[in-house]
PDB file of C-alpha atoms in Angstrom:
ATOM      1  CA  MET A1312     -13.131 126.133   8.047  1.00 44.00           C
ATOM      2  CA  ASP A1313     -10.217 125.208  10.370  1.00 65.00           C
ATOM      3  CA  SER A1314     -10.607 128.453  12.296  1.00 70.00           C
ATOM      4  CA  ARG A1315     -14.364 127.917  12.591  1.00 74.00           C
ATOM      5  CA  ARG A1316     -13.885 124.386  13.958  1.00 74.00           C
ATOM      6  CA  ALA A1317     -11.273 125.634  16.438  1.00 73.00           C
ATOM      7  CA  LEU A1318     -13.624 128.311  17.743  1.00 73.00           C
ATOM      8  CA  ILE A1319     -16.483 125.839  18.068  1.00 70.00           C
ATOM      9  CA  ALA A1320     -14.121 123.499  19.932  1.00 67.00           C
ATOM     10  CA  ALA A1321     -13.421 126.423  22.302  1.00 68.00           C
ATOM     11  CA  ASN A1322     -17.159 126.377  23.146  1.00 74.00           C
ATOM     12  CA  LEU A1323     -18.097 129.637  21.423  1.00 79.00           C
ATOM     13  CA  PRO A1324     -21.768 129.847  20.384  1.00 83.00           C
ATOM     14  CA  ASN A1325     -22.366 129.498  16.635  1.00 85.00           C
ATOM     15  CA  ASP A1326     -23.584 133.087  16.201  1.00 85.00           C
ATOM     16  CA  VAL A1327     -20.439 134.405  17.890  1.00 87.00           C
ATOM     17  CA  VAL A1328     -18.243 132.094  15.773  1.00 88.00           C
ATOM     18  CA  SER A1329     -19.698 133.614  12.614  1.00 88.00           C
ATOM     19  CA  ARG A1330     -18.985 137.159  13.849  1.00 90.00           C
ATOM     20  CA  VAL A1331     -15.406 136.225  14.762  1.00 91.00           C
ATOM     21  CA  VAL A1332     -14.639 134.518  11.436  1.00 90.00           C
ATOM     22  CA  ASP A1333     -16.106 137.408   9.425  1.00 91.00           C
ATOM     23  CA  TYR A1334     -14.430 140.162  11.459  1.00 92.00           C
ATOM     24  CA  ARG A1335     -12.203 142.543   9.463  1.00 93.00           C
ATOM     25  CA  PRO A1336     -10.939 145.624  11.353  1.00 92.00           C
ATOM     26  CA  SER A1337     -11.088 148.715   9.182  1.00 88.00           C
ATOM     27  CA  LEU A1338      -8.147 150.447  10.903  1.00 87.00           C
ATOM     28  CA  ILE A1339      -5.649 147.646  10.185  1.00 92.00           C
ATOM     29  CA  GLY A1340      -4.166 147.042   6.736  1.00 91.00           C
ATOM     30  CA  GLU A1341      -4.765 143.753   4.939  1.00 91.00           C
ATOM     31  CA  ALA A1342      -1.150 142.575   5.152  1.00 90.00           C
ATOM     32  CA  ASP A1343      -0.899 143.296   8.874  1.00 90.00           C
ATOM     33  CA  TRP A1344      -4.289 141.698   9.507  1.00 93.00           C
ATOM     34  CA  ALA A1345      -3.232 138.551   7.675  1.00 92.00           C
ATOM     35  CA  ALA A1346      -0.183 138.362   9.944  1.00 90.00           C
ATOM     36  CA  ILE A1347      -1.987 138.914  13.241  1.00 92.00           C
ATOM     37  CA  ARG A1348      -5.304 137.158  12.513  1.00 92.00           C
ATOM     38  CA  PRO A1349      -4.099 133.700  13.703  1.00 91.00           C
ATOM     39  CA  CYS A1350      -3.105 135.252  17.034  1.00 92.00           C
ATOM     40  CA  PHE A1351      -6.405 137.157  17.192  1.00 93.00           C
ATOM     41  CA  LEU A1352      -8.346 133.898  16.701  1.00 92.00           C
ATOM     42  CA  GLU A1353      -6.241 132.200  19.381  1.00 90.00           C
ATOM     43  CA  VAL A1354      -6.932 135.018  21.841  1.00 92.00           C
ATOM     44  CA  VAL A1355     -10.675 135.002  21.107  1.00 92.00           C
ATOM     45  CA  GLY A1356     -10.767 131.218  21.493  1.00 89.00           C
ATOM     46  CA  ARG A1357      -9.109 131.433  24.897  1.00 89.00           C
ATOM     47  CA  PHE A1358     -11.280 134.347  25.975  1.00 89.00           C
ATOM     48  CA  SER A1359     -14.400 132.480  24.763  1.00 87.00           C
ATOM     49  CA  PRO A1360     -16.985 135.321  24.664  1.00 87.00           C
ATOM     50  CA  GLN A1361     -20.411 133.744  25.113  1.00 85.00           C
ATOM     51  CA  ASN A1362     -22.446 136.458  23.418  1.00 87.00           C
ATOM     52  CA  GLN A1363     -22.075 138.840  20.478  1.00 86.00           C
ATOM     53  CA  GLU A1364     -22.045 141.956  22.642  1.00 87.00           C
ATOM     54  CA  LEU A1365     -19.002 140.802  24.632  1.00 88.00           C
ATOM     55  CA  PHE A1366     -17.133 140.027  21.417  1.00 89.00           C
ATOM     56  CA  LYS A1367     -18.140 143.385  19.927  1.00 90.00           C
ATOM     57  CA  ASN A1368     -16.905 145.240  23.025  1.00 90.00           C
ATOM     58  CA  THR A1369     -13.484 143.554  23.091  1.00 92.00           C
ATOM     59  CA  ARG A1370     -12.620 142.882  19.429  1.00 93.00           C
ATOM     60  CA  THR A1371     -11.263 146.335  18.493  1.00 92.00           C
ATOM     61  CA  PRO A1372      -9.050 146.812  21.592  1.00 92.00           C
ATOM     62  CA  VAL A1373      -7.605 143.312  21.101  1.00 94.00           C
ATOM     63  CA  ALA A1374      -7.044 143.762  17.352  1.00 94.00           C
ATOM     64  CA  ARG A1375      -5.358 147.155  17.789  1.00 93.00           C
ATOM     65  CA  PHE A1376      -3.193 145.859  20.626  1.00 93.00           C
ATOM     66  CA  LEU A1377      -2.058 142.917  18.485  1.00 93.00           C
ATOM     67  CA  ALA A1378      -1.341 145.205  15.512  1.00 93.00           C
ATOM     68  CA  TRP A1379       0.720 147.491  17.768  1.00 92.00           C
ATOM     69  CA  SER A1380       2.601 144.483  19.170  1.00 90.00           C
ATOM     70  CA  TYR A1381       3.259 143.147  15.667  1.00 88.00           C
ATOM     71  CA  GLY A1382       4.571 146.531  14.577  1.00 89.00           C
ATOM     72  CA  ARG A1383       7.030 146.561  17.484  1.00 86.00           C
ATOM     73  CA  GLY A1384       8.276 143.075  16.636  1.00 83.00           C
ATOM     74  CA  TYR A1385       6.854 141.263  19.667  1.00 82.00           C
ATOM     75  CA  ASP A1386       6.388 137.485  19.530  1.00 81.00           C
ATOM     76  CA  LEU A1387       2.704 136.831  18.805  1.00 85.00           C
ATOM     77  CA  ASP A1388       3.075 133.114  19.602  1.00 82.00           C
ATOM     78  CA  ASP A1389       3.588 133.670  23.333  1.00 81.00           C
ATOM     79  CA  ILE A1390       0.209 134.898  24.592  1.00 85.00           C
ATOM     80  CA  ASP A1391       1.304 135.088  28.245  1.00 80.00           C
ATOM     81  CA  GLU A1392       4.284 137.282  27.432  1.00 83.00           C
ATOM     82  CA  LEU A1393       2.278 139.298  24.911  1.00 87.00           C
ATOM     83  CA  PHE A1394      -0.359 140.230  27.502  1.00 89.00           C
ATOM     84  CA  ASP A1395       2.136 141.224  30.167  1.00 87.00           C
ATOM     85  CA  PRO A1396       0.624 144.072  32.256  1.00 88.00           C
ATOM     86  CA  ASP A1397       3.525 146.451  31.575  1.00 86.00           C
ATOM     87  CA  ARG A1398       3.232 145.851  27.832  1.00 88.00           C
ATOM     88  CA  VAL A1399      -0.525 146.439  27.859  1.00 90.00           C
ATOM     89  CA  ASP A1400      -0.030 149.654  29.867  1.00 88.00           C
ATOM     90  CA  LEU A1401       2.609 150.803  27.374  1.00 88.00           C
ATOM     91  CA  PHE A1402       0.129 150.306  24.530  1.00 90.00           C
ATOM     92  CA  ILE A1403      -2.571 152.203  26.448  1.00 89.00           C
ATOM     93  CA  SER A1404      -0.186 155.125  26.900  1.00 86.00           C
ATOM     94  CA  THR A1405       0.102 155.486  23.097  1.00 87.00           C
ATOM     95  CA  LEU A1406      -3.622 156.122  22.652  1.00 85.00           C
ATOM     96  CA  PRO A1407      -4.444 159.815  22.145  1.00 77.00           C
ATOM     97  CA  ALA A1408      -7.876 160.240  23.721  1.00 69.00           C
ATOM     98  CA  ALA A1409      -8.833 159.736  27.361  1.00 62.00           C
ATOM     99  CA  PRO A1410     -12.136 157.903  26.637  1.00 62.00           C
ATOM    100  CA  HIS A1411     -10.287 155.403  24.447  1.00 70.00           C
ATOM    101  CA  ARG A1412      -7.696 154.849  27.158  1.00 80.00           C
ATOM    102  CA  ARG A1413     -10.321 154.112  29.796  1.00 82.00           C
ATOM    103  CA  GLU A1414     -12.257 151.748  27.572  1.00 84.00           C
ATOM    104  CA  TYR A1415      -9.246 149.930  26.130  1.00 88.00           C
ATOM    105  CA  LYS A1416      -7.620 149.524  29.538  1.00 87.00           C
ATOM    106  CA  ALA A1417     -10.758 147.964  31.009  1.00 87.00           C
ATOM    107  CA  ARG A1418     -11.360 145.691  28.000  1.00 90.00           C
ATOM    108  CA  LEU A1419      -7.764 144.498  27.651  1.00 91.00           C
ATOM    109  CA  ARG A1420      -7.502 143.744  31.353  1.00 89.00           C
ATOM    110  CA  GLN A1421     -10.725 141.785  31.128  1.00 89.00           C
ATOM    111  CA  VAL A1422      -9.351 139.714  28.243  1.00 91.00           C
ATOM    112  CA  ALA A1423      -5.809 139.368  29.611  1.00 90.00           C
ATOM    113  CA  ARG A1424      -6.803 137.864  32.934  1.00 87.00           C
ATOM    114  CA  ARG A1425      -8.528 135.028  31.081  1.00 87.00           C
ATOM    115  CA  VAL A1426      -6.249 134.400  28.113  1.00 88.00           C
ATOM    116  CA  ALA A1427      -2.897 134.840  29.891  1.00 84.00           C
ATOM    117  CA  PRO A1428      -3.228 133.125  33.279  1.00 78.00           C
ATOM    118  CA  ASN A1429       0.560 132.938  33.676  1.00 75.00           C
ATOM    119  CA  ALA A1430       1.070 136.668  33.155  1.00 73.00           C
ATOM    120  CA  PRO A1431       1.491 138.609  36.428  1.00 75.00           C
ATOM    121  CA  TRP A1432      -1.959 140.177  36.420  1.00 72.00           C
ATOM    122  CA  PRO A1433      -3.314 140.997  39.890  1.00 68.00           C
ATOM    123  CA  GLY A1434      -6.557 139.280  40.781  1.00 61.00           C
ATOM    124  CA  GLU A1435      -9.752 141.258  40.639  1.00 54.00           C
ATOM    125  CA  PRO A1436     -10.847 142.588  44.040  1.00 49.00           C
ATOM    126  CA  PRO A1437     -13.703 140.557  45.523  1.00 47.00           C
ATOM    127  CA  ARG A1438     -17.056 142.267  45.097  1.00 45.00           C
ATOM    128  CA  ASP A1439     -20.594 141.138  45.584  1.00 43.00           C
ATOM    129  CA  ARG A1440     -23.010 141.315  42.667  1.00 42.00           C
ATOM    130  CA  LYS A1441     -24.724 144.456  43.891  1.00 42.00           C
ATOM    131  CA  SER A1442     -21.474 146.438  44.105  1.00 43.00           C
ATOM    132  CA  ARG A1443     -20.060 145.424  40.714  1.00 52.00           C
ATOM    133  CA  LEU A1444     -19.923 148.475  38.444  1.00 63.00           C
ATOM    134  CA  LEU A1445     -20.353 148.513  34.704  1.00 73.00           C
ATOM    135  CA  PRO A1446     -17.676 150.481  32.815  1.00 82.00           C
ATOM    136  CA  PRO A1447     -18.512 154.052  31.731  1.00 88.00           C
ATOM    137  CA  TYR A1448     -19.608 154.796  28.179  1.00 90.00           C
ATOM    138  CA  THR A1449     -17.081 156.379  25.849  1.00 89.00           C
ATOM    139  CA  ASP A1450     -17.880 159.672  24.114  1.00 89.00           C
ATOM    140  CA  ARG A1451     -18.358 157.766  20.861  1.00 91.00           C
ATOM    141  CA  GLU A1452     -20.845 155.354  22.465  1.00 91.00           C
ATOM    142  CA  LEU A1453     -22.808 158.238  23.955  1.00 93.00           C
ATOM    143  CA  GLY A1454     -22.964 159.908  20.548  1.00 93.00           C
ATOM    144  CA  LEU A1455     -24.438 156.724  19.082  1.00 94.00           C
ATOM    145  CA  LEU A1456     -27.028 156.470  21.861  1.00 94.00           C
ATOM    146  CA  PHE A1457     -28.162 160.096  21.475  1.00 95.00           C
ATOM    147  CA  ALA A1458     -28.475 159.512  17.732  1.00 95.00           C
ATOM    148  CA  ASP A1459     -30.546 156.385  18.407  1.00 94.00           C
ATOM    149  CA  ALA A1460     -32.800 158.374  20.744  1.00 95.00           C
ATOM    150  CA  ALA A1461     -33.488 160.891  17.980  1.00 95.00           C
ATOM    151  CA  HIS A1462     -34.391 158.157  15.482  1.00 94.00           C
ATOM    152  CA  GLN A1463     -36.985 156.155  17.419  1.00 94.00           C
ATOM    153  CA  LYS A1464     -40.215 155.540  15.513  1.00 93.00           C
ATOM    154  CA  THR A1465     -42.531 157.543  17.745  1.00 94.00           C
ATOM    155  CA  GLN A1466     -42.205 160.799  19.657  1.00 95.00           C
ATOM    156  CA  THR A1467     -43.100 158.986  22.882  1.00 94.00           C
ATOM    157  CA  ARG A1468     -40.169 156.619  22.491  1.00 93.00           C
ATOM    158  CA  ARG A1469     -37.839 159.426  21.423  1.00 94.00           C
ATOM    159  CA  ASP A1470     -38.737 161.349  24.578  1.00 94.00           C
ATOM    160  CA  ALA A1471     -38.402 158.268  26.807  1.00 94.00           C
ATOM    161  CA  PHE A1472     -34.992 157.318  25.382  1.00 95.00           C
ATOM    162  CA  HIS A1473     -33.723 160.893  25.717  1.00 96.00           C
ATOM    163  CA  LEU A1474     -35.088 161.173  29.263  1.00 95.00           C
ATOM    164  CA  ILE A1475     -33.191 158.061  30.407  1.00 95.00           C
ATOM    165  CA  LEU A1476     -29.987 159.437  28.897  1.00 96.00           C
ATOM    166  CA  VAL A1477     -30.180 162.893  30.473  1.00 95.00           C
ATOM    167  CA  LEU A1478     -31.273 161.639  33.905  1.00 95.00           C
ATOM    168  CA  GLY A1479     -28.460 159.102  33.981  1.00 94.00           C
ATOM    169  CA  LEU A1480     -25.746 161.425  32.698  1.00 94.00           C
ATOM    170  CA  GLY A1481     -27.086 164.579  34.342  1.00 94.00           C
ATOM    171  CA  VAL A1482     -27.970 163.491  37.890  1.00 94.00           C
ATOM    172  CA  GLY A1483     -26.727 159.891  38.111  1.00 92.00           C
ATOM    173  CA  ALA A1484     -30.191 158.299  38.117  1.00 91.00           C
ATOM    174  CA  ASN A1485     -30.328 154.504  37.932  1.00 87.00           C
ATOM    175  CA  GLY A1486     -33.283 152.416  36.806  1.00 86.00           C
ATOM    176  CA  GLY A1487     -35.035 152.576  40.167  1.00 85.00           C
ATOM    177  CA  ASP A1488     -34.640 156.351  40.378  1.00 89.00           C
ATOM    178  CA  ILE A1489     -35.981 156.797  36.843  1.00 91.00           C
ATOM    179  CA  SER A1490     -39.045 154.658  37.539  1.00 88.00           C
ATOM    180  CA  ARG A1491     -39.991 156.692  40.624  1.00 90.00           C
ATOM    181  CA  VAL A1492     -39.011 160.288  39.853  1.00 92.00           C
ATOM    182  CA  ARG A1493     -41.877 162.689  39.104  1.00 93.00           C
ATOM    183  CA  GLY A1494     -41.913 166.049  37.394  1.00 93.00           C
ATOM    184  CA  THR A1495     -42.334 167.789  40.739  1.00 94.00           C
ATOM    185  CA  ASP A1496     -39.109 166.167  42.011  1.00 95.00           C
ATOM    186  CA  ILE A1497     -37.129 168.441  39.686  1.00 94.00           C
ATOM    187  CA  CYS A1498     -36.639 172.013  40.880  1.00 93.00           C
ATOM    188  CA  SER A1499     -34.460 175.042  40.240  1.00 91.00           C
ATOM    189  CA  ASP A1500     -33.166 177.946  42.300  1.00 89.00           C
ATOM    190  CA  PRO A1501     -32.992 181.683  41.423  1.00 88.00           C
ATOM    191  CA  ARG A1502     -29.445 181.243  40.116  1.00 88.00           C
ATOM    192  CA  GLY A1503     -30.643 178.773  37.507  1.00 86.00           C
ATOM    193  CA  ASN A1504     -29.260 175.624  39.164  1.00 90.00           C
ATOM    194  CA  VAL A1505     -31.399 172.526  38.647  1.00 93.00           C
ATOM    195  CA  PHE A1506     -31.791 169.764  41.229  1.00 93.00           C
ATOM    196  CA  ALA A1507     -33.337 166.303  41.308  1.00 93.00           C
ATOM    197  CA  ARG A1508     -34.814 164.892  44.515  1.00 93.00           C
ATOM    198  CA  PHE A1509     -34.780 161.109  44.891  1.00 90.00           C
ATOM    199  CA  ASP A1510     -36.481 159.120  47.638  1.00 85.00           C
ATOM    200  CA  THR A1511     -34.514 155.839  47.733  1.00 78.00           C
ATOM    201  CA  PRO A1512     -32.165 156.654  49.318  1.00 80.00           C
ATOM    202  CA  PRO A1513     -33.256 160.235  50.080  1.00 86.00           C
ATOM    203  CA  ARG A1514     -30.909 162.716  48.412  1.00 89.00           C
ATOM    204  CA  THR A1515     -30.846 165.894  46.336  1.00 92.00           C
ATOM    205  CA  VAL A1516     -28.517 165.907  43.331  1.00 93.00           C
ATOM    206  CA  PRO A1517     -27.492 169.039  41.367  1.00 93.00           C
ATOM    207  CA  ALA A1518     -27.734 168.515  37.616  1.00 93.00           C
ATOM    208  CA  ARG A1519     -24.645 168.791  35.428  1.00 92.00           C
ATOM    209  CA  GLU A1520     -24.744 172.033  33.499  1.00 88.00           C
ATOM    210  CA  GLY A1521     -24.989 170.459  30.047  1.00 89.00           C
ATOM    211  CA  PHE A1522     -28.088 168.465  30.981  1.00 93.00           C
ATOM    212  CA  ALA A1523     -29.925 170.755  33.411  1.00 92.00           C
ATOM    213  CA  ALA A1524     -32.150 172.550  30.879  1.00 92.00           C
ATOM    214  CA  GLU A1525     -33.169 169.301  29.181  1.00 94.00           C
ATOM    215  CA  ILE A1526     -34.046 167.663  32.503  1.00 95.00           C
ATOM    216  CA  LEU A1527     -36.129 170.700  33.432  1.00 93.00           C
ATOM    217  CA  ASP A1528     -37.967 170.535  30.085  1.00 94.00           C
ATOM    218  CA  HIS A1529     -38.862 166.882  30.686  1.00 95.00           C
ATOM    219  CA  ALA A1530     -40.044 167.717  34.215  1.00 94.00           C
ATOM    220  CA  GLU A1531     -42.304 170.514  32.999  1.00 93.00           C
ATOM    221  CA  ALA A1532     -43.807 168.166  30.419  1.00 94.00           C
ATOM    222  CA  ALA A1533     -44.490 165.536  33.119  1.00 92.00           C
ATOM    223  CA  GLY A1534     -46.103 167.978  35.569  1.00 92.00           C
ATOM    224  CA  ASP A1535     -46.972 166.155  38.785  1.00 92.00           C
ATOM    225  CA  GLY A1536     -46.900 162.773  37.048  1.00 92.00           C
ATOM    226  CA  PRO A1537     -44.036 160.305  36.599  1.00 92.00           C
ATOM    227  CA  MET A1538     -41.322 161.554  34.268  1.00 94.00           C
ATOM    228  CA  LEU A1539     -41.176 158.176  32.500  1.00 92.00           C
ATOM    229  CA  ALA A1540     -44.818 157.240  32.121  1.00 87.00           C
ATOM    230  CA  GLY A1541     -45.696 153.556  32.208  1.00 83.00           C
ATOM    231  CA  ALA A1542     -42.354 152.484  33.659  1.00 76.00           C
ATOM    232  CA  GLN A1543     -43.347 152.013  37.264  1.00 71.00           C
ATOM    233  CA  GLY A1544     -42.702 148.723  39.023  1.00 64.00           C
ATOM    234  CA  LYS A1545     -39.667 146.491  39.411  1.00 54.00           C
ATOM    235  CA  ASN A1546     -38.856 146.020  35.704  1.00 73.00           C
ATOM    236  CA  GLY A1547     -40.675 149.020  34.244  1.00 81.00           C
ATOM    237  CA  VAL A1548     -37.606 150.842  32.914  1.00 87.00           C
ATOM    238  CA  ALA A1549     -36.081 147.637  31.533  1.00 85.00           C
ATOM    239  CA  GLU A1550     -39.314 146.908  29.648  1.00 85.00           C
ATOM    240  CA  LYS A1551     -39.236 150.386  28.127  1.00 88.00           C
ATOM    241  CA  ILE A1552     -35.618 149.966  27.052  1.00 90.00           C
ATOM    242  CA  ARG A1553     -36.331 146.599  25.410  1.00 86.00           C
ATOM    243  CA  LYS A1554     -38.694 148.359  23.003  1.00 89.00           C
ATOM    244  CA  PHE A1555     -36.073 150.838  21.795  1.00 92.00           C
ATOM    245  CA  GLN A1556     -34.372 150.278  18.460  1.00 92.00           C
ATOM    246  CA  LEU A1557     -30.586 150.581  18.412  1.00 90.00           C
ATOM    247  CA  GLY A1558     -28.458 151.356  15.389  1.00 89.00           C
ATOM    248  CA  ARG A1559     -25.742 149.074  14.121  1.00 84.00           C
ATOM    249  CA  GLY A1560     -22.696 149.319  16.360  1.00 85.00           C
ATOM    250  CA  SER A1561     -24.565 151.012  19.213  1.00 87.00           C
ATOM    251  CA  PRO A1562     -24.003 149.747  22.761  1.00 89.00           C
ATOM    252  CA  SER A1563     -26.853 148.530  24.923  1.00 88.00           C
ATOM    253  CA  LEU A1564     -28.634 151.238  26.893  1.00 90.00           C
ATOM    254  CA  LYS A1565     -28.046 150.533  30.588  1.00 89.00           C
ATOM    255  CA  PRO A1566     -28.979 153.101  33.277  1.00 89.00           C
ATOM    256  CA  ASP A1567     -26.272 151.732  35.607  1.00 87.00           C
ATOM    257  CA  ARG A1568     -23.613 152.439  32.947  1.00 89.00           C
ATOM    258  CA  LEU A1569     -24.974 155.972  32.565  1.00 93.00           C
ATOM    259  CA  LYS A1570     -24.646 156.444  36.326  1.00 91.00           C
ATOM    260  CA  THR A1571     -21.062 155.140  36.248  1.00 90.00           C
ATOM    261  CA  THR A1572     -20.279 157.540  33.389  1.00 92.00           C
ATOM    262  CA  TRP A1573     -21.728 160.431  35.412  1.00 93.00           C
ATOM    263  CA  ALA A1574     -19.748 159.491  38.531  1.00 90.00           C
ATOM    264  CA  VAL A1575     -16.439 158.980  36.703  1.00 90.00           C
ATOM    265  CA  HIS A1576     -16.813 162.363  34.988  1.00 89.00           C
ATOM    266  CA  LEU A1577     -17.398 164.115  38.330  1.00 90.00           C
ATOM    267  CA  LEU A1578     -14.392 162.367  39.869  1.00 88.00           C
ATOM    268  CA  TRP A1579     -12.264 163.483  36.937  1.00 85.00           C
ATOM    269  CA  LEU A1580     -13.474 167.071  37.428  1.00 85.00           C
ATOM    270  CA  GLY A1581     -12.236 166.899  41.018  1.00 84.00           C
ATOM    271  CA  VAL A1582     -15.500 166.498  42.968  1.00 86.00           C
ATOM    272  CA  PRO A1583     -14.485 165.158  46.410  1.00 86.00           C
ATOM    273  CA  ILE A1584     -15.444 161.555  47.112  1.00 86.00           C
ATOM    274  CA  THR A1585     -17.302 162.632  50.253  1.00 85.00           C
ATOM    275  CA  GLU A1586     -19.663 164.803  48.189  1.00 88.00           C
ATOM    276  CA  LEU A1587     -20.051 162.290  45.378  1.00 88.00           C
ATOM    277  CA  LYS A1588     -20.823 159.572  47.932  1.00 85.00           C
ATOM    278  CA  ARG A1589     -23.691 161.751  49.151  1.00 86.00           C
ATOM    279  CA  ALA A1590     -24.983 162.382  45.612  1.00 88.00           C
ATOM    280  CA  MET A1591     -24.787 158.681  44.724  1.00 86.00           C
ATOM    281  CA  GLY A1592     -26.740 157.690  47.807  1.00 81.00           C
ATOM    282  CA  VAL A1593     -24.148 155.185  49.055  1.00 77.00           C
ATOM    283  CA  THR A1594     -22.952 154.700  52.615  1.00 71.00           C
ATOM    284  CA  THR A1595     -19.547 153.072  52.043  1.00 72.00           C
ATOM    285  CA  LEU A1596     -16.477 153.826  49.940  1.00 71.00           C
ATOM    286  CA  GLU A1597     -16.492 150.367  48.306  1.00 71.00           C
ATOM    287  CA  PRO A1598     -18.136 151.478  45.007  1.00 70.00           C
ATOM    288  CA  PHE A1599     -15.260 153.915  44.414  1.00 75.00           C
ATOM    289  CA  ILE A1600     -12.789 151.039  44.051  1.00 74.00           C
ATOM    290  CA  GLY A1601     -14.402 150.276  40.706  1.00 74.00           C
ATOM    291  CA  LEU A1602     -14.968 153.913  39.737  1.00 79.00           C
ATOM    292  CA  LEU A1603     -11.385 155.028  40.267  1.00 78.00           C
ATOM    293  CA  GLU A1604     -10.152 152.387  37.816  1.00 75.00           C
ATOM    294  CA  HIS A1605     -11.795 154.424  35.055  1.00 77.00           C
ATOM    295  CA  VAL A1606     -10.630 157.923  36.029  1.00 78.00           C
ATOM    296  CA  GLU A1607      -7.963 158.963  33.539  1.00 77.00           C
ATOM    297  CA  PRO A1608      -4.867 160.524  35.173  1.00 77.00           C
ATOM    298  CA  ARG A1609      -4.096 164.059  34.074  1.00 71.00           C
ATOM    299  CA  PRO A1610      -0.911 164.844  32.114  1.00 76.00           C
ATOM    300  CA  ASP A1611       1.958 166.098  34.307  1.00 73.00           C
ATOM    301  CA  GLU A1612       1.516 169.772  33.424  1.00 71.00           C
ATOM    302  CA  GLU A1613      -2.241 169.605  34.059  1.00 72.00           C
ATOM    303  CA  TYR A1614      -1.719 167.640  37.273  1.00 69.00           C
ATOM    304  CA  CYS A1615       0.556 170.284  38.790  1.00 71.00           C
ATOM    305  CA  SER A1616      -1.664 173.176  37.728  1.00 70.00           C
ATOM    306  CA  PHE A1617      -4.825 171.393  38.899  1.00 64.00           C
ATOM    307  CA  LEU A1618      -3.561 170.675  42.406  1.00 66.00           C
ATOM    308  CA  SER A1619      -1.820 174.001  42.959  1.00 65.00           C
ATOM    309  CA  THR A1620      -4.742 176.166  41.844  1.00 58.00           C
ATOM    310  CA  LYS A1621      -7.940 174.244  42.519  1.00 52.00           C
ATOM    311  CA  PHE A1622      -7.100 172.578  45.814  1.00 50.00           C
ATOM    312  CA  TYR A1623      -4.357 174.727  47.347  1.00 46.00           C
ATOM    313  CA  TRP A1624      -5.159 178.313  46.511  1.00 45.00           C
ATOM    314  CA  ASP A1625      -8.943 177.913  46.556  1.00 48.00           C
ATOM    315  CA  PHE A1626      -8.802 176.181  49.928  1.00 43.00           C
ATOM    316  CA  PHE A1627      -6.485 178.610  51.697  1.00 40.00           C
ATOM    317  CA  ALA A1628      -7.637 181.832  50.012  1.00 42.00           C
TER     318      ALA A1628
END
């Protein structure tokens, strides 16, 4: 009850308080969890997530970071020292998979700036609302969303959910693009490449190989009509998404996050910013400030091989 009262005093909503109090991370042993739980509750209280989704997105990175810190003998009573940027980066470097590193780095920085104001975290760069980018989905989150798409109650909803996923991940379509694109806006060339033509702003975007065939199938089914029927208008796509059922633990479906995921993947592959800027339909480099934060650096051996072969030899050959 003391922990519940403390969280309420920290102005957390009651539904979030219940989730926090009941939280038990499956990857942390009972003895370790008992030792770090008071610190976890202190961090959550300072962070003060105002909705369940924000708590769900940050709880595992925070819990694993605290367990790692406890295992290394760090002082859990000094939150500012605990969330030192160098220490957080050291923890991130121990994670094995690139998607986890990107997600954990973004989430821990988000938490650290609020809970450890005396730690030497740099301020976030000023951005207006329209330029603020949502973080990319992890591979695990995308797997959950594709599973959710396959388990919608009707075929119409299954097709609509799947269409939003493949347009976002395949050609970087946002909600406005999805509401306006028609079957005839998708085309292919004799070599089998698939392209999407968008009108606002005008641009032609090649489809990523893993999604091209599926996008073409949806286009053929739509004919000369809209690819997402009944989603036209300002909030048409959002209304469609609100009707989808998500499984437990699944993230929210957001077309802008799908577009960020698409863009970050292309940057990681080595697509030049000048070409990606054209495909995204943007006129300034400002959006890339947010995107580059999520591009995972290559290991040293990959880095050397990547630059020497892809950019040097291909360019001068």
